[in-house]
Short mmCIF file of C-alpha atoms and ligand atoms in Angstrom, two decimals:
data_model
loop_
_atom_site.label_atom_id
_atom_site.label_comp_id
_atom_site.label_asym_id
_atom_site.label_seq_id
_atom_site.Cartn_x
_atom_site.Cartn_y
_atom_site.Cartn_z
CA MET A 1 62.98 36.63 60.48
CA ASP A 2 63.27 40.08 60.94
CA TYR A 3 62.83 41.40 64.53
CA PHE A 4 63.71 45.40 62.79
CA LEU A 5 66.49 45.32 65.70
CA SER A 6 67.93 49.11 66.27
CA GLU A 7 71.19 49.55 64.48
CA ASP A 8 73.25 49.51 67.99
CA ILE A 9 71.76 46.18 68.71
CA ARG A 10 72.47 44.71 65.20
CA ALA A 11 76.10 46.12 65.90
CA ILE A 12 76.22 44.18 69.37
CA ARG A 13 75.21 41.06 67.67
CA GLU A 14 77.92 41.41 65.20
CA LEU A 15 80.56 42.26 67.70
CA CYS A 16 79.53 39.17 69.73
CA SER A 17 79.45 36.67 66.66
CA GLU A 18 83.06 38.08 65.73
CA ILE A 19 84.46 37.49 69.25
CA ALA A 20 82.55 33.98 69.58
CA GLU A 21 84.14 32.96 66.14
CA LYS A 22 87.67 34.42 67.08
CA HIS A 23 87.91 33.93 70.85
CA ILE A 24 85.50 31.35 71.75
CA ARG A 25 85.22 28.69 69.26
CA PRO A 26 89.06 27.93 68.88
CA VAL A 27 89.08 27.34 72.78
CA ARG A 28 85.49 26.10 74.07
CA GLU A 29 86.39 22.31 73.99
CA GLU A 30 89.17 22.66 75.97
CA LEU A 31 87.34 25.03 78.77
CA ASP A 32 84.65 22.44 78.73
CA ARG A 33 86.89 19.75 79.45
CA GLU A 34 89.20 21.44 82.07
CA ASN A 35 86.31 23.32 83.70
CA ARG A 36 88.33 26.13 83.04
CA PHE A 37 87.02 29.98 84.00
CA PRO A 38 87.48 32.29 80.58
CA HIS A 39 89.86 34.93 82.13
CA GLU A 40 90.90 36.08 78.86
CA ILE A 41 87.71 35.96 76.82
CA MET A 42 86.23 37.85 80.20
CA LYS A 43 89.04 40.48 79.11
CA VAL A 44 87.91 40.54 75.55
CA LEU A 45 84.33 41.33 76.20
CA ALA A 46 85.35 44.10 78.87
CA ASP A 47 87.58 45.84 76.12
CA SER A 48 84.92 45.24 73.72
CA ASP A 49 82.50 47.53 76.08
CA LEU A 50 80.17 44.40 76.25
CA PHE A 51 79.73 44.74 80.12
CA ARG A 52 78.44 48.13 79.44
CA ILE A 53 75.34 47.58 77.17
CA TYR A 54 72.50 47.00 79.59
CA ILE A 55 74.06 49.82 82.94
CA PRO A 56 72.61 53.19 82.67
CA THR A 57 74.36 56.13 81.22
CA GLU A 58 74.43 57.79 84.44
CA TYR A 59 76.72 55.01 85.47
CA GLU A 60 79.13 54.45 82.88
CA GLY A 61 76.87 51.95 81.09
CA LEU A 62 75.46 52.26 77.36
CA GLY A 63 71.91 52.41 78.41
CA LEU A 64 70.74 49.91 75.83
CA GLY A 65 68.28 47.26 78.05
CA THR A 66 67.30 43.97 78.13
CA LEU A 67 66.90 43.25 74.32
CA SER A 68 70.71 44.25 74.00
CA LEU A 69 71.91 41.93 76.83
CA CYS A 70 69.67 38.90 74.96
CA VAL A 71 71.11 39.33 71.90
CA ALA A 72 74.33 39.46 73.52
CA ALA A 73 73.63 36.61 75.15
CA GLU A 74 72.04 34.47 72.34
CA GLU A 75 75.17 35.11 70.22
CA LEU A 76 77.70 34.02 72.78
CA SER A 77 75.85 30.90 73.85
CA LYS A 78 75.39 29.83 70.22
CA VAL A 79 79.27 29.42 70.35
CA CYS A 80 79.72 28.35 73.81
CA ALA A 81 76.85 28.70 76.54
CA GLY A 82 79.79 28.13 79.34
CA VAL A 83 81.02 31.54 78.62
CA ALA A 84 77.84 33.29 77.99
CA THR A 85 76.75 32.28 81.46
CA THR A 86 79.47 33.92 83.18
CA TYR A 87 78.74 36.95 81.16
CA ALA A 88 75.27 36.83 81.89
CA ALA A 89 75.37 36.05 85.51
CA ASN A 90 77.41 39.27 85.86
CA ALA A 91 74.02 41.02 84.99
CA LEU A 92 72.16 38.78 87.16
CA GLY A 93 74.40 39.75 90.32
CA ALA A 94 74.06 43.42 89.25
CA MET A 95 70.17 43.61 89.31
CA PRO A 96 69.42 43.95 92.49
CA ILE A 97 71.88 47.09 92.64
CA LEU A 98 70.04 48.22 89.22
CA LEU A 99 66.39 47.84 90.27
CA SER A 100 66.75 48.63 94.21
CA GLY A 101 70.01 50.30 95.23
CA SER A 102 70.39 53.72 96.36
CA ASP A 103 72.26 56.24 93.56
CA ASP A 104 75.32 56.35 95.62
CA GLN A 105 75.37 52.22 95.86
CA LYS A 106 74.88 52.71 92.01
CA LYS A 107 78.01 55.06 91.84
CA ARG A 108 79.84 52.84 94.07
CA PHE A 109 79.43 49.46 92.30
CA LEU A 110 77.89 49.71 88.47
CA PRO A 111 81.01 51.80 86.87
CA GLY A 112 83.36 48.77 87.42
CA LEU A 113 80.63 46.29 86.67
CA ALA A 114 80.28 48.40 83.41
CA SER A 115 84.03 48.32 82.62
CA GLY A 116 84.19 44.50 83.10
CA SER A 117 86.99 45.29 85.89
CA ASN A 118 84.72 43.67 88.32
CA LEU A 119 82.26 40.76 88.10
CA ALA A 120 79.11 40.43 89.77
CA ALA A 121 77.13 37.56 91.30
CA PHE A 122 73.82 36.75 92.76
CA GLY A 123 73.29 34.45 95.85
CA LEU A 124 69.86 33.21 96.65
CA THR A 125 70.10 29.61 96.87
CA GLU A 126 71.01 27.67 99.54
CA PRO A 127 71.43 24.11 100.09
CA ASP A 128 67.97 23.63 101.93
CA ALA A 129 66.23 27.04 99.68
CA GLY A 130 66.18 25.97 96.00
CA SER A 131 62.72 26.53 94.49
CA ASP A 132 61.68 27.50 98.38
CA ALA A 133 63.77 30.58 97.91
CA GLY A 134 61.74 31.88 100.88
CA GLY A 135 62.97 28.89 102.93
CA LEU A 136 66.41 30.84 103.51
CA ARG A 137 68.48 30.16 106.72
CA THR A 138 71.46 32.86 105.98
CA ARG A 139 71.28 35.55 108.84
CA ALA A 140 72.25 39.35 108.83
CA ILE A 141 72.08 40.31 112.63
CA ARG A 142 72.50 44.31 112.59
CA ASP A 143 74.94 45.25 114.92
CA GLY A 144 75.66 49.34 115.53
CA ASP A 145 77.11 50.69 111.83
CA SER A 146 77.18 47.00 110.36
CA TYR A 147 75.53 43.76 109.76
CA VAL A 148 77.18 40.27 110.42
CA LEU A 149 76.13 37.56 108.25
CA ASN A 150 76.65 34.07 108.83
CA GLY A 151 75.29 31.10 106.33
CA THR A 152 76.20 29.37 103.04
CA LYS A 153 75.18 30.24 99.85
CA GLN A 154 75.16 27.26 97.02
CA TRP A 155 75.65 26.75 93.43
CA ILE A 156 76.72 30.66 92.82
CA THR A 157 77.53 31.47 89.45
CA ASN A 158 80.67 33.38 89.34
CA GLY A 159 81.63 32.59 92.73
CA GLY A 160 84.93 32.81 93.54
CA GLU A 161 85.58 35.12 90.48
CA ALA A 162 83.25 37.94 91.12
CA LYS A 163 83.96 41.02 93.23
CA VAL A 164 80.51 42.02 94.02
CA TYR A 165 77.91 39.77 95.50
CA THR A 166 74.08 40.57 95.74
CA ILE A 167 72.88 38.47 99.32
CA ILE A 168 69.47 37.51 100.19
CA ALA A 169 69.86 37.14 103.73
CA LEU A 170 67.42 37.00 106.65
CA THR A 171 66.97 40.40 109.07
CA ASP A 172 64.16 39.01 110.73
CA PRO A 173 63.25 35.12 110.86
CA ASP A 174 60.06 35.29 112.47
CA ARG A 175 58.78 36.84 109.37
CA GLY A 176 59.96 34.17 106.49
CA ALA A 177 60.21 35.34 103.43
CA ARG A 178 59.18 38.87 104.26
CA GLY A 179 61.91 38.94 106.84
CA ALA A 180 64.15 38.76 104.24
CA SER A 181 66.80 41.88 103.26
CA ALA A 182 69.03 42.05 100.14
CA PHE A 183 73.28 42.96 100.74
CA ILE A 184 76.35 43.92 98.69
CA VAL A 185 79.20 41.84 99.95
CA GLU A 186 82.52 42.59 98.60
CA ASP A 187 85.12 40.02 97.90
CA GLY A 188 87.76 40.04 100.38
CA THR A 189 85.61 41.12 103.12
CA PRO A 190 86.82 39.24 106.33
CA GLY A 191 84.58 36.20 107.05
CA PHE A 192 83.35 35.76 103.55
CA SER A 193 85.01 32.81 101.92
CA TYR A 194 83.97 30.27 98.88
CA GLY A 195 83.32 26.51 98.88
CA LYS A 196 84.61 23.99 96.87
CA LYS A 197 84.08 24.74 92.78
CA GLU A 198 81.47 22.32 91.41
CA ASP A 199 82.16 19.88 88.65
CA LYS A 200 79.14 20.11 86.64
CA MET A 201 77.41 18.20 83.45
CA GLY A 202 77.13 21.16 81.58
CA ILE A 203 78.40 25.41 81.17
CA ARG A 204 81.74 24.16 82.62
CA ALA A 205 83.60 27.14 81.30
CA SER A 206 81.32 28.61 83.97
CA ALA A 207 82.52 29.04 87.80
CA THR A 208 80.01 27.38 90.10
CA ARG A 209 80.59 28.03 93.93
CA GLU A 210 79.62 27.97 97.41
CA LEU A 211 79.43 31.32 99.46
CA VAL A 212 80.28 30.95 103.34
CA PHE A 213 79.62 33.64 105.32
CA GLU A 214 81.44 33.45 108.92
CA ASP A 215 80.68 36.67 111.10
CA CYS A 216 81.23 38.30 107.94
CA ARG A 217 81.00 42.02 109.01
CA ILE A 218 79.79 44.71 105.99
CA PRO A 219 78.87 48.38 106.39
CA VAL A 220 75.02 49.53 106.72
CA GLU A 221 75.53 51.33 103.55
CA ASN A 222 75.67 47.79 101.70
CA LEU A 223 71.96 46.81 102.77
CA ILE A 224 70.21 47.14 99.60
CA GLY A 225 66.46 49.12 99.75
CA ARG A 226 64.84 48.76 103.25
CA GLU A 227 64.97 45.80 105.77
CA GLY A 228 62.21 43.15 104.89
CA THR A 229 62.23 43.67 100.95
CA GLY A 230 64.96 41.24 100.43
CA PHE A 231 62.29 38.41 98.94
CA MET A 232 60.74 40.99 96.48
CA VAL A 233 63.68 42.25 95.46
CA ALA A 234 65.19 38.49 94.52
CA MET A 235 61.78 38.02 92.83
CA LYS A 236 61.98 41.05 90.41
CA THR A 237 65.60 40.11 89.72
CA LEU A 238 64.50 37.18 88.71
CA ASP A 239 61.94 38.35 86.30
CA ASN A 240 64.10 40.87 84.92
CA SER A 241 66.68 38.15 84.43
CA ARG A 242 64.57 35.11 82.97
CA PRO A 243 64.75 36.52 79.47
CA GLY A 244 68.42 36.51 79.61
CA VAL A 245 68.06 32.66 80.35
CA ALA A 246 65.69 32.32 77.59
CA ALA A 247 67.97 34.13 75.17
CA GLN A 248 70.56 31.45 75.78
CA ALA A 249 68.82 28.73 75.33
CA VAL A 250 67.70 30.24 71.94
CA GLY A 251 71.47 30.81 70.92
CA ILE A 252 72.22 26.82 72.25
CA ALA A 253 69.76 25.75 70.21
CA GLN A 254 70.38 27.83 67.11
CA GLY A 255 74.00 26.83 67.50
CA ALA A 256 72.68 23.08 67.54
CA LEU A 257 70.41 23.32 64.65
CA GLU A 258 73.18 25.16 62.53
CA GLU A 259 75.38 22.06 63.45
CA ALA A 260 73.04 19.75 62.49
CA LEU A 261 71.92 21.61 58.98
CA VAL A 262 75.67 21.48 57.81
CA TYR A 263 76.27 17.79 59.02
CA ALA A 264 72.91 16.56 57.15
CA SER A 265 74.03 18.04 54.03
CA GLN A 266 77.48 16.50 54.18
CA ARG A 267 76.58 12.88 55.68
CA LYS A 268 75.65 10.47 53.28
CA GLN A 269 74.33 7.08 53.85
CA PHE A 270 72.15 4.89 51.23
CA GLY A 271 74.19 6.73 48.81
CA GLN A 272 72.65 10.35 49.51
CA ARG A 273 72.93 13.28 51.59
CA ILE A 274 71.07 12.57 54.70
CA ASP A 275 69.22 16.10 54.60
CA SER A 276 67.64 14.54 51.52
CA PHE A 277 65.31 11.98 53.62
CA GLN A 278 62.28 13.17 54.69
CA GLY A 279 62.75 11.82 58.35
CA ILE A 280 65.67 14.46 58.85
CA GLN A 281 63.81 17.26 57.01
CA PHE A 282 60.81 16.97 59.01
CA MET A 283 63.09 17.06 62.26
CA LEU A 284 65.31 19.97 60.94
CA ALA A 285 61.91 21.95 60.10
CA ASP A 286 60.29 21.31 63.27
CA MET A 287 63.79 22.57 64.97
CA ALA A 288 64.11 25.78 63.48
CA THR A 289 60.39 26.65 63.68
CA GLN A 290 60.70 26.08 67.67
CA VAL A 291 64.02 28.24 67.52
CA GLU A 292 62.10 31.00 65.81
CA ALA A 293 59.44 30.63 67.86
CA ALA A 294 61.73 30.74 71.11
CA ARG A 295 63.24 33.83 69.84
CA ALA A 296 60.22 35.65 69.20
CA LEU A 297 58.64 35.24 72.71
CA THR A 298 62.11 36.01 74.40
CA TYR A 299 62.62 39.43 72.21
CA SER A 300 58.95 40.66 73.05
CA VAL A 301 59.43 40.01 76.90
CA ALA A 302 62.58 42.03 76.42
CA ARG A 303 61.05 44.68 74.65
CA MET A 304 58.10 44.84 77.31
CA ILE A 305 60.80 45.54 79.62
CA ASP A 306 62.64 48.04 77.89
CA GLY A 307 59.34 49.79 77.30
CA GLY A 308 58.61 50.34 80.71
CA VAL A 309 55.77 47.72 81.09
CA LYS A 310 55.92 47.16 85.02
CA LYS A 311 54.15 43.45 85.15
CA PHE A 312 56.02 40.88 83.35
CA GLU A 313 56.54 37.70 85.83
CA LYS A 314 54.31 35.65 83.66
CA GLU A 315 55.76 36.80 80.18
CA ALA A 316 59.44 36.37 81.23
CA ALA A 317 58.46 32.85 82.89
CA MET A 318 56.61 31.65 79.55
CA ALA A 319 60.10 32.85 78.03
CA LYS A 320 62.27 30.82 80.18
CA VAL A 321 60.18 27.55 80.45
CA PHE A 322 59.38 27.87 76.40
CA ALA A 323 63.10 28.59 75.11
CA SER A 324 64.80 25.86 77.52
CA ASP A 325 62.50 23.10 76.95
CA VAL A 326 63.15 24.38 73.20
CA ALA A 327 66.88 23.92 73.48
CA MET A 328 66.86 20.55 75.28
CA LYS A 329 64.53 19.43 72.28
CA VAL A 330 66.71 20.90 69.61
CA THR A 331 69.96 19.49 70.98
CA THR A 332 68.51 16.21 71.85
CA ASP A 333 67.48 16.19 68.27
CA ALA A 334 70.79 17.79 66.69
CA VAL A 335 72.21 14.87 68.80
CA GLN A 336 70.05 12.25 66.67
CA ILE A 337 70.84 13.57 63.58
CA PHE A 338 74.46 13.50 64.10
CA GLY A 339 73.78 9.30 65.09
CA GLY A 340 76.58 8.02 67.08
CA TYR A 341 79.00 11.17 66.25
CA GLY A 342 76.70 13.13 68.41
CA TYR A 343 77.60 11.33 71.00
CA MET A 344 81.08 11.27 70.85
CA LYS A 345 83.04 14.56 72.22
CA GLU A 346 84.78 15.20 69.30
CA TYR A 347 81.59 16.52 67.98
CA PRO A 348 80.05 19.84 69.39
CA VAL A 349 76.17 18.63 69.63
CA GLU A 350 77.21 16.50 72.85
CA LYS A 351 78.24 19.57 74.83
CA MET A 352 75.26 21.62 73.39
CA MET A 353 72.88 18.88 74.67
CA ARG A 354 74.68 19.16 78.01
CA ASP A 355 74.28 22.76 78.50
CA ALA A 356 70.91 23.15 77.26
CA LYS A 357 70.23 21.31 80.57
CA ILE A 358 70.54 23.78 83.02
CA THR A 359 68.10 26.32 81.25
CA GLN A 360 65.45 24.46 82.63
CA ILE A 361 66.79 24.08 86.07
CA TYR A 362 68.56 27.53 86.98
CA GLU A 363 66.82 30.67 87.77
CA GLY A 364 64.07 28.69 88.89
CA THR A 365 63.31 25.39 87.47
CA ASN A 366 60.79 24.90 84.90
CA GLN A 367 58.13 23.19 86.95
CA ILE A 368 58.57 27.12 89.07
CA GLN A 369 58.16 28.72 86.19
CA ARG A 370 54.68 26.85 85.32
CA ASN A 371 53.65 27.66 89.03
CA VAL A 372 54.50 31.72 88.36
CA ILE A 373 52.58 31.52 85.07
CA ALA A 374 49.69 29.44 86.65
CA SER A 375 49.28 31.68 89.51
CA ALA A 376 49.17 34.95 87.09
CA LEU A 377 46.60 33.37 85.11
CA ILE A 378 44.43 32.87 87.90
CA ARG A 379 44.79 36.18 89.59
CA GLU A 380 44.27 37.83 86.32
CA THR A 381 41.30 35.65 85.84
CA ALA A 382 39.97 36.70 89.63
CA SER A 383 40.45 40.34 89.29
CA ARG A 384 38.65 40.40 85.65
CA GLU A 385 35.82 38.72 87.27
CA LYS A 386 35.65 41.48 90.17
N1 COS B 1 57.78 40.45 92.04
C1 COS B 1 57.26 41.02 93.51
N2 COS B 1 56.96 40.57 94.25
C2 COS B 1 56.70 39.36 94.46
C3 COS B 1 56.91 38.53 92.97
C4 COS B 1 57.59 39.28 91.73
N3 COS B 1 57.81 38.40 90.76
N4 COS B 1 56.86 37.36 93.58
C5 COS B 1 56.31 37.10 94.46
N5 COS B 1 56.10 38.29 95.17
C6 COS B 1 55.78 38.75 96.55
C7 COS B 1 54.22 38.52 96.76
O1 COS B 1 53.75 39.40 96.28
C8 COS B 1 54.41 38.37 98.33
O2 COS B 1 54.25 39.44 98.88
P1 COS B 1 53.53 39.66 100.35
O3 COS B 1 54.10 39.20 101.27
O4 COS B 1 53.39 41.17 100.60
O5 COS B 1 52.11 39.16 99.97
C9 COS B 1 56.03 37.71 98.54
O6 COS B 1 56.35 37.78 97.67
C10 COS B 1 55.83 36.04 98.38
O7 COS B 1 55.32 35.64 97.78
P2 COS B 1 54.51 33.97 97.58
O8 COS B 1 53.89 33.94 98.62
O9 COS B 1 54.22 33.73 96.07
O10 COS B 1 56.09 33.43 97.74
P3 COS B 1 56.50 31.96 98.12
O11 COS B 1 57.21 31.40 98.75
O12 COS B 1 55.02 30.85 97.30
O13 COS B 1 57.35 31.50 96.31
C11 COS B 1 58.05 31.21 93.92
C12 COS B 1 56.88 32.07 95.59
C13 COS B 1 57.76 29.94 94.33
C14 COS B 1 57.55 32.15 92.90
C15 COS B 1 59.49 31.92 94.63
O14 COS B 1 59.82 30.81 95.72
C16 COS B 1 60.28 31.51 93.14
O15 COS B 1 60.49 32.22 92.43
N6 COS B 1 61.18 29.87 93.57
C17 COS B 1 61.93 30.07 92.42
C18 COS B 1 63.73 30.36 92.92
C19 COS B 1 64.59 30.44 92.26
O16 COS B 1 64.33 31.02 90.91
N7 COS B 1 65.65 30.17 92.34
C20 COS B 1 66.84 30.25 91.65
C21 COS B 1 68.11 30.47 91.94
S1 COS B 1 68.39 32.06 91.98
S2 COS B 1 69.62 32.02 90.40
#
């Protein structure tokens, strides 16, 4: 389907595809097996200016917006979603600064993220605050010209690898979510350390670690926005980043579909190619249709954001829930088409199925996405009836 992408975005797609074929495909199985962070691939992406694409031009970016990031994430995910997660989580980490940071904070932190010399990470989740993001316990107490942070963040993508962390912590615990604030914490700040690296089912090339704050003192200049706006910053960050997860899911699903098509054209049973059987043909047709629908929804939301629409939480959640459910279904069907071979690690589709699962969980489970969609529908209906 032709999405009439701009010349710049088509060039990004081609560049990502070339990098994925040349630098990622040959090592993806090894990265997955060894749970290894792809430093060398991040360097290639940085040298190719791909960390600049979504950052505004005033801060040494290319200002190409959400759609460019979605297309890049999709293209990398076709080949390895673990590498794509590492890349895209950088935008998630940068998002609170992009959306709510001061000009000074943008000048201090965005150029380093644009060049790729620094990676970013977003710290919201805690051991007891997952879907219930308002149930945070990490504290930030003002002390003169500093805030002192104490608490633990869990499952933080790029944890231990990033230099810049955007952290949500409570400045006024009596006010719950309304007492949360957003901060920037730099790697190497005394009192900030990392817990164990997680051993995950999928996206194993990405690093996921705990962040530990023990009397970690940061300057007041590192408060993003005003005290008490941290939960809103987090929610807006997620609204903006969920289309990227949707794009990642589209990429995983497209990758699995392409593998299944090639395999079905080569595998013979009962003396015929298996793609001559209607049972397989119908599966392939449904897979392709679902992937295209997920892509259309994802690009539409990205275009809404780039077009300046202010409220898109419902549509962002719709893209994320739909595309990730498609990724799970399509990768499962790809494994089915490969049959016994699909279940073996020698073939790429079992990794794709493992990688797809996280897209239904992170940046808000799909149950939370449905809550967001339903709340918006009910609110919209109530305001129409007034
Ligand atoms: N944009 C701006 N403001 C928002 C918002 C959004 N998308 N969503 C909620 N808010 C505001 C609300 O308007 C409300 O403001 P007021 O205090 O002024 O009324 C405030 O935030 C609290 O909202 P709400 O009462 O809806 O919060 P809940 O605690 O019920 O939580 C959900 C809402 C479940 C949607 C939220 O906790 C969530 O998104 N959870 C999932 C978290 C997640 O995605 N985690 C993944 C890990 S991070 S990678």
